[in-house]
Tab-separated table of C-alpha atoms and ligand atoms in Angstrom:
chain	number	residue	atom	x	y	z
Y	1	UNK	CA	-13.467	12.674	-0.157
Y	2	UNK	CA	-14.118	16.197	-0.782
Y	3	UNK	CA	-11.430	18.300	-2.767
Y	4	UNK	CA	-11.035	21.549	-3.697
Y	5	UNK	CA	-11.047	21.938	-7.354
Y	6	UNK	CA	-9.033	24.661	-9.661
Y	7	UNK	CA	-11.977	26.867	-10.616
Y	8	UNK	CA	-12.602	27.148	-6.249
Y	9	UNK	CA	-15.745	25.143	-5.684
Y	10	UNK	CA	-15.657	21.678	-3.540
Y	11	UNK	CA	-17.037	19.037	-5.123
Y	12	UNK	CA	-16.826	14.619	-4.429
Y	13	UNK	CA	-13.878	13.625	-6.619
Y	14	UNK	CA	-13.957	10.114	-6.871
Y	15	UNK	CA	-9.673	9.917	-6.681
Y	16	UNK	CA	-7.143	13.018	-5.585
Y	17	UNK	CA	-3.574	11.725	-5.531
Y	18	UNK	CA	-1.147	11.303	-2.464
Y	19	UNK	CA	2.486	10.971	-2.878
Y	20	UNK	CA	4.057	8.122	-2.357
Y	21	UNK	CA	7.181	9.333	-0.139
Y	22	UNK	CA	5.488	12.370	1.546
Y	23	UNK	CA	1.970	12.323	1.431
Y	24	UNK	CA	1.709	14.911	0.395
Y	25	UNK	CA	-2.278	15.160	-0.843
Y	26	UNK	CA	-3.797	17.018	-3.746
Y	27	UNK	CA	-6.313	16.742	-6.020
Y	28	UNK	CA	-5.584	14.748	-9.376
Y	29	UNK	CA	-5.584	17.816	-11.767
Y	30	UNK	CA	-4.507	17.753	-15.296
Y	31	UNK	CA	-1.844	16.806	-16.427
Y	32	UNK	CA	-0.567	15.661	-12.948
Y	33	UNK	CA	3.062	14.320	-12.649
Y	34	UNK	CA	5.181	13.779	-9.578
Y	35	UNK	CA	5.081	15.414	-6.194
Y	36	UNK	CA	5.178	18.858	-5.792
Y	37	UNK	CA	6.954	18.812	-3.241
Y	38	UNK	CA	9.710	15.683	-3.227
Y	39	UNK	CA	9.728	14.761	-6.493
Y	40	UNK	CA	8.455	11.570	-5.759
Y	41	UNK	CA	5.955	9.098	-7.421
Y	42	UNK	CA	2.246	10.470	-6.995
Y	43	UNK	CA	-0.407	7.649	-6.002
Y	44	UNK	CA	-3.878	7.386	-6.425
Y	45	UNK	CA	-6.430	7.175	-3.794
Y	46	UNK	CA	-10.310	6.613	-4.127
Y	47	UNK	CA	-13.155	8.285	-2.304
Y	48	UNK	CA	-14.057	4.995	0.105
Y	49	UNK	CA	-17.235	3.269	-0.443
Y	50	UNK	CA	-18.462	-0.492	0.274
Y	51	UNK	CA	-18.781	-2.959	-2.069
Y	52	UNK	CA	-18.227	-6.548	-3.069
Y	53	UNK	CA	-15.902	-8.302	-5.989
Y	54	UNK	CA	-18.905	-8.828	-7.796
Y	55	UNK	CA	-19.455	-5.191	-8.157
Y	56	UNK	CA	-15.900	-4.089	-8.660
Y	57	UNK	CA	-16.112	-5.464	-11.809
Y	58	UNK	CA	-19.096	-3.883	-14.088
Y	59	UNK	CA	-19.059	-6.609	-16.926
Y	60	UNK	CA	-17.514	-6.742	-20.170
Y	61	UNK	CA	-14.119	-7.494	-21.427
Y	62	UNK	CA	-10.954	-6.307	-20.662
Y	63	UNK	CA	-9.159	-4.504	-17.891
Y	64	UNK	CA	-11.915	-1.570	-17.685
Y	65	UNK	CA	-14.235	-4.219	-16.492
Y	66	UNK	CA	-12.961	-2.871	-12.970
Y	67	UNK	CA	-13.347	0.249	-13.646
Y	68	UNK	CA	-14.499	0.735	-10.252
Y	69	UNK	CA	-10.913	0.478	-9.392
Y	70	UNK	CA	-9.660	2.322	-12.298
Y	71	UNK	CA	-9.116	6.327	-12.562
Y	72	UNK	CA	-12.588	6.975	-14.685
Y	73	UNK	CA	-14.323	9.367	-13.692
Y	74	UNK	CA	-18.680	9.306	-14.019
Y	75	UNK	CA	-19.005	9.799	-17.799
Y	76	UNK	CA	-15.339	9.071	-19.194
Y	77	UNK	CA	-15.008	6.120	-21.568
Y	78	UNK	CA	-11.063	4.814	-21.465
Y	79	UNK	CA	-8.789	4.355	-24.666
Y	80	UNK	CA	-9.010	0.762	-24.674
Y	81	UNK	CA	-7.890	-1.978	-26.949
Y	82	UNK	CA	-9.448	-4.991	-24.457
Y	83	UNK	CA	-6.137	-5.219	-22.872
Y	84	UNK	CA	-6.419	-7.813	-19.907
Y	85	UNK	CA	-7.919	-10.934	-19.429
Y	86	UNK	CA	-4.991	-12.764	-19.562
Y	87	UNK	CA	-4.919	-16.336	-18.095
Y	88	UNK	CA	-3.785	-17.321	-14.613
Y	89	UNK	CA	-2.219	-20.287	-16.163
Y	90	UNK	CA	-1.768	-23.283	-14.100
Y	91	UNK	CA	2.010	-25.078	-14.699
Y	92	UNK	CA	0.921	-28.574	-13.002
Y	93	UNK	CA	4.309	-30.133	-14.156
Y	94	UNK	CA	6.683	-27.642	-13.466
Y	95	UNK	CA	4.606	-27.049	-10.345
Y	96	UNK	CA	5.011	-30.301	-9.367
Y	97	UNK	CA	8.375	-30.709	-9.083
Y	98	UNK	CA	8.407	-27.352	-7.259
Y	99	UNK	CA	6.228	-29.063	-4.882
Y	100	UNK	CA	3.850	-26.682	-4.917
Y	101	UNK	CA	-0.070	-25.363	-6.372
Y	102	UNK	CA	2.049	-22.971	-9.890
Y	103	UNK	CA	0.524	-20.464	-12.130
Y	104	UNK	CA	1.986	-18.199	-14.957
Y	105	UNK	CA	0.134	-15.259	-15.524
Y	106	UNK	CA	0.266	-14.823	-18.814
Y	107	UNK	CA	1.123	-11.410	-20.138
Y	108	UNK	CA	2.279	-12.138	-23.609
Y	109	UNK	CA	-1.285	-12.460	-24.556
Y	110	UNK	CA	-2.037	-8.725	-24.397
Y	111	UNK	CA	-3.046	-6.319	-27.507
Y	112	UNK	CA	0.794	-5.757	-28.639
Y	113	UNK	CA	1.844	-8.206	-26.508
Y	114	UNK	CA	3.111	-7.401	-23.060
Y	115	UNK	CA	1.727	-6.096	-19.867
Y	116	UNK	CA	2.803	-2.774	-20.816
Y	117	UNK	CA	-0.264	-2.189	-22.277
Y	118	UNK	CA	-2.462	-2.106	-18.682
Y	119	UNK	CA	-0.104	0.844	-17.767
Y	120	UNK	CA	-0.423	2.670	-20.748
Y	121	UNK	CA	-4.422	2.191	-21.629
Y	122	UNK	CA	-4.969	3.919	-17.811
Y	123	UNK	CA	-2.106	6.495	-18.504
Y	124	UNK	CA	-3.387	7.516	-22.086
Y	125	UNK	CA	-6.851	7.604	-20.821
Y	126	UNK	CA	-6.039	10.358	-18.257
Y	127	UNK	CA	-3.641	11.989	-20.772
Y	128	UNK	CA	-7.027	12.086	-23.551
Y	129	UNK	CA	-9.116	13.186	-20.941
Y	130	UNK	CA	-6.985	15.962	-19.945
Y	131	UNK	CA	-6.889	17.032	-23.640
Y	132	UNK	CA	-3.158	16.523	-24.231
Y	133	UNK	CA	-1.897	17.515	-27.716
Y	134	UNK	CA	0.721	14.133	-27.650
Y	135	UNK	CA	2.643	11.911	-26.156
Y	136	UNK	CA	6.700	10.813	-25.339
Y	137	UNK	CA	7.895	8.333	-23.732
Y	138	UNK	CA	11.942	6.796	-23.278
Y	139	UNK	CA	11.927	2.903	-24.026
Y	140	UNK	CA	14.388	0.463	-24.295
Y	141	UNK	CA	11.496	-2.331	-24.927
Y	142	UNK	CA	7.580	-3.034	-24.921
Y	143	UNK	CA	6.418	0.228	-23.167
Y	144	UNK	CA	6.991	2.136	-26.462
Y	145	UNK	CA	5.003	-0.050	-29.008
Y	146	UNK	CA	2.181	-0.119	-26.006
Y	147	UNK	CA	2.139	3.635	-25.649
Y	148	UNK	CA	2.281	3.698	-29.624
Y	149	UNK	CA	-0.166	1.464	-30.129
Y	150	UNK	CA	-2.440	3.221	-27.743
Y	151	UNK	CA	-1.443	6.927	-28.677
Y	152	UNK	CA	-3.106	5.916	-32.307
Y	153	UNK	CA	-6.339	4.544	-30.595
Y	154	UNK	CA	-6.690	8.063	-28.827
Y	155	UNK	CA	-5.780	9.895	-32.436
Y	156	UNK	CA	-2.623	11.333	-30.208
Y	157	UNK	CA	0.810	12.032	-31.971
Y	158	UNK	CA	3.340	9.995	-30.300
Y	159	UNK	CA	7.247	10.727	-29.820
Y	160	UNK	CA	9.626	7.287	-28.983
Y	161	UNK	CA	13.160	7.431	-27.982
Y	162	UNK	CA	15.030	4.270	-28.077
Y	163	UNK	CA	18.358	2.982	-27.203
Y	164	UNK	CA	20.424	2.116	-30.412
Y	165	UNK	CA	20.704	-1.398	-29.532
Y	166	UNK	CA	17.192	-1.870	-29.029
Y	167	UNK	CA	15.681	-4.901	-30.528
Y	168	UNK	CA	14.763	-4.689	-33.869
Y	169	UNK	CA	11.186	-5.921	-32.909
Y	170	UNK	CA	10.169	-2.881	-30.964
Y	171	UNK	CA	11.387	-0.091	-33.362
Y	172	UNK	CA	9.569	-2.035	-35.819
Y	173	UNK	CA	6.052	-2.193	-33.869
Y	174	UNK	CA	5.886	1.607	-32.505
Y	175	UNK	CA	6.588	2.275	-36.077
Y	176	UNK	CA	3.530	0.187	-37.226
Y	177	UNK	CA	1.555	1.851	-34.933
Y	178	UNK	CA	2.496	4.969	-36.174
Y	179	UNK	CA	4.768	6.421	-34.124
Y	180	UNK	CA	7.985	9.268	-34.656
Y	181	UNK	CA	11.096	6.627	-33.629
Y	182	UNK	CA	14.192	8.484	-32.564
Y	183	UNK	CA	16.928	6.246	-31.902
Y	184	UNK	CA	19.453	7.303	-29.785
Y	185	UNK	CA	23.607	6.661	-29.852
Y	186	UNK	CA	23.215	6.197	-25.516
Y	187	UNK	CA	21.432	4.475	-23.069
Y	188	UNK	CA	17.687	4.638	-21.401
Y	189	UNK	CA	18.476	7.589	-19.201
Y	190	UNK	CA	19.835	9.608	-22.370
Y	191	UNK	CA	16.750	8.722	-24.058
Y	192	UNK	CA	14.584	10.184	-20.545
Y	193	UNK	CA	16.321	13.093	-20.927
Y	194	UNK	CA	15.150	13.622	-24.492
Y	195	UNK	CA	11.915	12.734	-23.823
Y	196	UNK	CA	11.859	15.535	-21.266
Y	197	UNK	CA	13.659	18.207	-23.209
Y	198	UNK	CA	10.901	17.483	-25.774
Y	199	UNK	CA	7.598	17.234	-23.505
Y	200	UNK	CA	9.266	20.802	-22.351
Y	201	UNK	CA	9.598	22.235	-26.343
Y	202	UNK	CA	6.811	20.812	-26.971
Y	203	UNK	CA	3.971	20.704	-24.784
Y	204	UNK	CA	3.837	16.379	-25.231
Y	205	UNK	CA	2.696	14.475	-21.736
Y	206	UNK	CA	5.541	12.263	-20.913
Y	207	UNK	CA	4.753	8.885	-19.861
Y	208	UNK	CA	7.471	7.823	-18.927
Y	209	UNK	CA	7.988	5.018	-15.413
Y	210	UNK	CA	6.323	6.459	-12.780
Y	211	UNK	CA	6.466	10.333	-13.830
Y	212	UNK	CA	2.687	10.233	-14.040
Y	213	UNK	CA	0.560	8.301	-11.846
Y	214	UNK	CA	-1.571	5.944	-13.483
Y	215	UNK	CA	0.187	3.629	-15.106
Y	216	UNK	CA	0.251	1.727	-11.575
Y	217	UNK	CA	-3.245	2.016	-11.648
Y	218	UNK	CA	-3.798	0.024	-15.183
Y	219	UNK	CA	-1.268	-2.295	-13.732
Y	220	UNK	CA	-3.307	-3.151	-10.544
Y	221	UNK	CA	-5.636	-5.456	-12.880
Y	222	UNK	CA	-3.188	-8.141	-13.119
Y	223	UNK	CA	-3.979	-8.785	-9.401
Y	224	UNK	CA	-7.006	-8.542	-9.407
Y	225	UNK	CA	-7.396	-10.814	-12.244
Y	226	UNK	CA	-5.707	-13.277	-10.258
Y	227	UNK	CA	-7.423	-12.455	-7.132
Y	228	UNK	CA	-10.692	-13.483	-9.268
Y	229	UNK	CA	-9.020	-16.324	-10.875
Y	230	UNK	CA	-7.892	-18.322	-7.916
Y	231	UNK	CA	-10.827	-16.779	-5.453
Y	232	UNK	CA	-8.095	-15.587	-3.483
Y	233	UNK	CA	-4.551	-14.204	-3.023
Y	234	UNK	CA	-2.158	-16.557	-3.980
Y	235	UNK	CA	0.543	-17.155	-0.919
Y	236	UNK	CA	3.322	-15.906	-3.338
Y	237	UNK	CA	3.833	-13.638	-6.280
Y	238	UNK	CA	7.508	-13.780	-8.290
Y	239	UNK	CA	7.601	-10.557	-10.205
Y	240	UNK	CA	10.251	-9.431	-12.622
Y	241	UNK	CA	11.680	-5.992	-11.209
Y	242	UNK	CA	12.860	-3.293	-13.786
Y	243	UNK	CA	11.187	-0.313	-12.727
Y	244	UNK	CA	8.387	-2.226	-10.779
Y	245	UNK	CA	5.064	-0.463	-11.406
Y	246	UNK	CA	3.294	-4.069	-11.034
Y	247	UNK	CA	5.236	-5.243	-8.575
Y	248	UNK	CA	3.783	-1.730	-6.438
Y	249	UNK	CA	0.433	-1.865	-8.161
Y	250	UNK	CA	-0.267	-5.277	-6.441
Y	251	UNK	CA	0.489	-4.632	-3.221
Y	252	UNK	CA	-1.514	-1.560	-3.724
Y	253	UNK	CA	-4.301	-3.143	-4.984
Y	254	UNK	CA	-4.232	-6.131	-2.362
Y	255	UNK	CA	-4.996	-3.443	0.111
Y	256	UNK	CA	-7.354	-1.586	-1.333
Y	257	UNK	CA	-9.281	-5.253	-1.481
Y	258	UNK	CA	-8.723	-5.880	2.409
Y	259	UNK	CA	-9.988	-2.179	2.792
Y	260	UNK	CA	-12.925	-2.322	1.050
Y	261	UNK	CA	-13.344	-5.844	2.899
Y	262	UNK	CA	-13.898	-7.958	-0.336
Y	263	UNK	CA	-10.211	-10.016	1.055
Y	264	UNK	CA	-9.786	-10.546	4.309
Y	265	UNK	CA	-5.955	-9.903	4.404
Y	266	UNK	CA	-3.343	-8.973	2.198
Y	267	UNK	CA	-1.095	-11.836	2.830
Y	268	UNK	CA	0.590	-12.567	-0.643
Y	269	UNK	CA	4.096	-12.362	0.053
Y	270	UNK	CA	5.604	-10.517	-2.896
Y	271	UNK	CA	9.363	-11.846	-4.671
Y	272	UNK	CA	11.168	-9.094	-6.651
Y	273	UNK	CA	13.836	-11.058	-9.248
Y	274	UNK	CA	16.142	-9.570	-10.944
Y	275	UNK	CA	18.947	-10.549	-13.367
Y	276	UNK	CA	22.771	-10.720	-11.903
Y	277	UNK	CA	24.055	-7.906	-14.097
Y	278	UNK	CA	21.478	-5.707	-12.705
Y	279	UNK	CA	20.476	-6.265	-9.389
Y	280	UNK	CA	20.253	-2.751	-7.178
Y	281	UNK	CA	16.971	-3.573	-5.939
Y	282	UNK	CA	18.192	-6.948	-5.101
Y	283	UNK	CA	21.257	-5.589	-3.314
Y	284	UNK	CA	19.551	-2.830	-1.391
Y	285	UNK	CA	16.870	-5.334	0.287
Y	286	UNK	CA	19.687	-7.615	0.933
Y	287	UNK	CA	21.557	-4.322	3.030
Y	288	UNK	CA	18.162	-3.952	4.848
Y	289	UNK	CA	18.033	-0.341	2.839
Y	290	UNK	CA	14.716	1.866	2.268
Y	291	UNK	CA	16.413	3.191	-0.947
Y	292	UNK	CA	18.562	1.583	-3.777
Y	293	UNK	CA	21.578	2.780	-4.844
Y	294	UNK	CA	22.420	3.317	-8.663
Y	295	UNK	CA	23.360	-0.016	-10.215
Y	296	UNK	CA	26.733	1.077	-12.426
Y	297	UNK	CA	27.704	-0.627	-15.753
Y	298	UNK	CA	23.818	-2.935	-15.783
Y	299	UNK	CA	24.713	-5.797	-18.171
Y	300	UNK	CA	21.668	-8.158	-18.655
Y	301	UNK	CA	20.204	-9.889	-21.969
Y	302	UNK	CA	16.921	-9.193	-20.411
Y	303	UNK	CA	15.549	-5.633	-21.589
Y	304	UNK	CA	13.104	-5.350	-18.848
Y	305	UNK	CA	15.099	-5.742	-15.867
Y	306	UNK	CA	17.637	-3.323	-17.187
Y	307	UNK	CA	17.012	-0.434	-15.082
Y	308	UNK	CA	20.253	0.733	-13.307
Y	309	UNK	CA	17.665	3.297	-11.070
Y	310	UNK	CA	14.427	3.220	-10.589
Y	311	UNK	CA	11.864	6.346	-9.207
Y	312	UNK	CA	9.564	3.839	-7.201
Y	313	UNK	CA	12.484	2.059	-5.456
Y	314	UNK	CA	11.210	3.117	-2.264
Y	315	UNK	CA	7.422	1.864	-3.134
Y	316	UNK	CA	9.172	-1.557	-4.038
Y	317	UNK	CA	11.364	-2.272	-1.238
Y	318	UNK	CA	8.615	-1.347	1.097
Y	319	UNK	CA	6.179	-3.764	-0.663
Y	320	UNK	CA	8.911	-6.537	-0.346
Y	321	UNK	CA	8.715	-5.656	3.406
Y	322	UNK	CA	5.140	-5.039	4.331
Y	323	UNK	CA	4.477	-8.042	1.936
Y	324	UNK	CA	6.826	-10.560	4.011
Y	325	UNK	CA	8.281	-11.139	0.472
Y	326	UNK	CA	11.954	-10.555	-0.152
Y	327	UNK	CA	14.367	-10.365	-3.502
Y	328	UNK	CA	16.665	-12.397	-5.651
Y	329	UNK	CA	18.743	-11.953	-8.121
Y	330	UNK	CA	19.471	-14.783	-11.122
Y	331	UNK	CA	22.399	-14.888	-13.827
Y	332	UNK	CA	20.683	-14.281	-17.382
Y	333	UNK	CA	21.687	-18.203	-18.048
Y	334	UNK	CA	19.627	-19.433	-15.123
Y	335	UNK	CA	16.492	-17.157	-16.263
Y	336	UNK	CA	17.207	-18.639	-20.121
Y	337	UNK	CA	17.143	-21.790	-19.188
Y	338	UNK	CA	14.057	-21.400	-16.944
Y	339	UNK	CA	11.968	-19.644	-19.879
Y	340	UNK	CA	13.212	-22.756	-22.385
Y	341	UNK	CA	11.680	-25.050	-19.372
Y	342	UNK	CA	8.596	-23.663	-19.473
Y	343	UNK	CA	8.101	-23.700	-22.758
Y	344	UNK	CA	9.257	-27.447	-23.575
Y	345	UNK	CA	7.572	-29.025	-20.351
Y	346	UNK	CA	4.097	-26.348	-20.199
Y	347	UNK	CA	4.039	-25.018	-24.249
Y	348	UNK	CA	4.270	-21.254	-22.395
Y	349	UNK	CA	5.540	-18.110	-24.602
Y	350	UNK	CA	7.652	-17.042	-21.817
Y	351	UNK	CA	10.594	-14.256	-22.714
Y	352	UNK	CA	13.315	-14.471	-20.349
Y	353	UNK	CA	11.922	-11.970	-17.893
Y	354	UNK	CA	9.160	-14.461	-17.615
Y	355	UNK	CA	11.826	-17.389	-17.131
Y	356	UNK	CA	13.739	-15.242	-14.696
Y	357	UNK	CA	10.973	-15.772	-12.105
Y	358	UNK	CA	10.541	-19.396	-12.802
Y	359	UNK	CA	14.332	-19.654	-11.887
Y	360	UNK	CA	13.724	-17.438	-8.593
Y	361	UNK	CA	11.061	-19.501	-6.933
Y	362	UNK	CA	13.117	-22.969	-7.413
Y	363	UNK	CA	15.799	-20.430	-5.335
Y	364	UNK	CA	13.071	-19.713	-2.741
Y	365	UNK	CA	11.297	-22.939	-2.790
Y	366	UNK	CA	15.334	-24.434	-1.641
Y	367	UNK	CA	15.770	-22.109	0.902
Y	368	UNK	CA	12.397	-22.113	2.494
Y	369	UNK	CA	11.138	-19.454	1.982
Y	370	UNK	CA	8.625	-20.582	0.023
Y	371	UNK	CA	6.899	-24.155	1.222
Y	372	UNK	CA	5.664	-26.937	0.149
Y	373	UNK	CA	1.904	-26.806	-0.748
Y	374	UNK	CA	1.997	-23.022	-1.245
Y	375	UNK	CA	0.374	-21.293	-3.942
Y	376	UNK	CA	2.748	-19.616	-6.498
Y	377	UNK	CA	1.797	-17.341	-9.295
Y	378	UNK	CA	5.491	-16.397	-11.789
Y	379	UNK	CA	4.462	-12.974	-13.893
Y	380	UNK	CA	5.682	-13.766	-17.570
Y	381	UNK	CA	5.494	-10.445	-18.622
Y	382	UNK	CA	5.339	-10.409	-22.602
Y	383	UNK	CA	5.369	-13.152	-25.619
Y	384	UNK	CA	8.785	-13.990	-27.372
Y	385	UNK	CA	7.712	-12.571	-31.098
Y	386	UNK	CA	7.595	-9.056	-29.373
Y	387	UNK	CA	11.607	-9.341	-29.610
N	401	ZN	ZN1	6.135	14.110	-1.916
């Protein structure tokens, strides 16, 4: 694609960014948020060229190993800590009694252990690129020790605001790694607000969900890991749903893989779970909705999934429906219970996020929708030390 750059000449960029809700299209400039024009969630789209799986990965370790993929422009080197490469685990016993072919994909064995740290190695490379002076970010779990952990690989200052009743464990890591903890007497979206109010005083990139747009892109390698893992798409994908930057970055990713002809469809049907106390994704596909509605009073003992409102809502829902995939929501007991399972019958590391989507596809597998034979992958999306 050619694109118009700031200084006036036109030049192949290998991405520009198109938003999400409007399409609107510009080129990815520094320091690039949301959409100009709605507000809405930016994505990223490549300059289109041919090629095979075996090239969209250029060797070596780690998620930048698809680079290809990736937002790296000729030249760059990303802030990396060999995030990726997590196993597509097969579950034979638990799969069995499913009745049907089950994987975990294992997130809990990532650098500070949860997939947050995809999102954040492709956001903080842009961001060090770009030549920010530091970074903020509002997190109520494992994005803040990630973006910590990765703001001190890139020699970045980074700002964290927390929830009070955050678990101990994640104050404790981002201040390992370094980072200025400000805990907050409110919830996530007073903590956003800060985060803001500070990026604004101080000239910090915020990070935060879906402001910027390549944390989906980071995230996009946990598909295509399993893509390359199983030679395929799997039939079905059961993905925890807080704000849902994997749960878009797959679908995303799938069809960038059927347009560059390296898949010949994008058929995984993708499963959004949430917990019971905070379902408003969950409640909006159920009302055949585009949009979801604020959840009020979110009550969940699962961190991740509590996210009364989420920016990419749209992106979600419509990769439940292009995906013919759909959305359930689980009582925190039912998710417990599911994460215990898999660790006393399969020896997983699943946190209760992870056991959430266990918990779901028994739900789907009993009413259908998913059948017998099919091939299953459950996202358990960090290790239990990380609480
Ligand atoms: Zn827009």
């Amino acid at each position: 694609m050619e694109t118009e750059t700031d200084s006036g000449d036109r030049r192949e960029e290998k991405f520009e960014l198109e938003c999400g809700y409007c399409r609107h299209r510009q080129p990815a400039r520094p320091r690039s948020t949301v959409c100009p024009e709605c507000g809405k969630p930016f994505l990223v789209r490549y300059r289109e060229r041919e090629t095979d799986l075996r090239e969209l990965t250029s060797g070596g370790r780690g998620m930048w190993r698809f680079r290809e993929l990736l937002p790296l422009r000729d030249g760059e080197e990303p802030v990396t800590l060999l995030e990726g490469d997590t196993p597509c685990l097969p579950v034979p016993t638990v799969g069995e009694d499913l009745g049907v072919d089950l994987y975990v994909k294992d997130e809990g064995r990532n650098p500070t252990g949860s997939f947050k740290d995809r999102g954040l190695s492709a956001a903080v490379t842009r961001a060090a690129a770009d030549g920010v002076p530091g970074l903020v970010i509002p997190s109520a779990g494992n994005a803040g020790a990630a973006l910590s952990a990765y703001g001190a690989r890139a020699g970045l200052p980074v700002r964290v605001y927390i929830p009070e009743d955050t678990p101990e464990g994640v104050e404790r890591r981002c201040r390992r790694f370094g980072s200025d903890v400000v805990t907050v007497d409110g919830l996530i979206t007073d903590c956003g607000d800060l985060a803001a109010e500070y990026a604004e005083e101080t000239g910090a990139f915020n990070v935060s969900t879906l402001q910027e747009p390549y944390r989906i892109e980071g995230k996009k390698t946990m598909m295509l890991e399993i893509v390359e893992a199983l030679g395929g798409p799997p039939d079905a994908m059961v993905y925890p749903t807080g704000g849902g930057t994997g749960l878009i970055a797959s679908w995303k990713v799938l069809n960038e893989l059927e347009e560059l002809g390296v898949i010949d469809d994008a058929h995984t049907r993708l499963y959004s779970v949430q917990s019971e106390g905070c379902a408003p994704i969950v409640r909006a596909w159920r009302e055949g909705r585009e949009e979801a509605e604020t959840w009020t009073d979110a009550e969940t003992d699962a961190f991740g999934l509590r996210v009364p409102s989420a920016l990419g809502d749209f992106l979600i829902l419509r990769a439940l429906r292009q995906s013919g995939g759909g959305a359930v929501a689980v009582p925190d007991r039912e998710m417990e219970d599911a994460a215990d399972e898999l660790g006393a019958r399969e020896g997983v590391n699943a946190v209760i996020e992870g056991g959430g989507t266990l918990a779901a596809a028994r739900r789907l597998r009993a009413s259908g929708e998913i059948e017998a034979g099919e091939s299953v992958v459950l996202f358990n999306t960090a290790n239990l030390l990380v609480y």
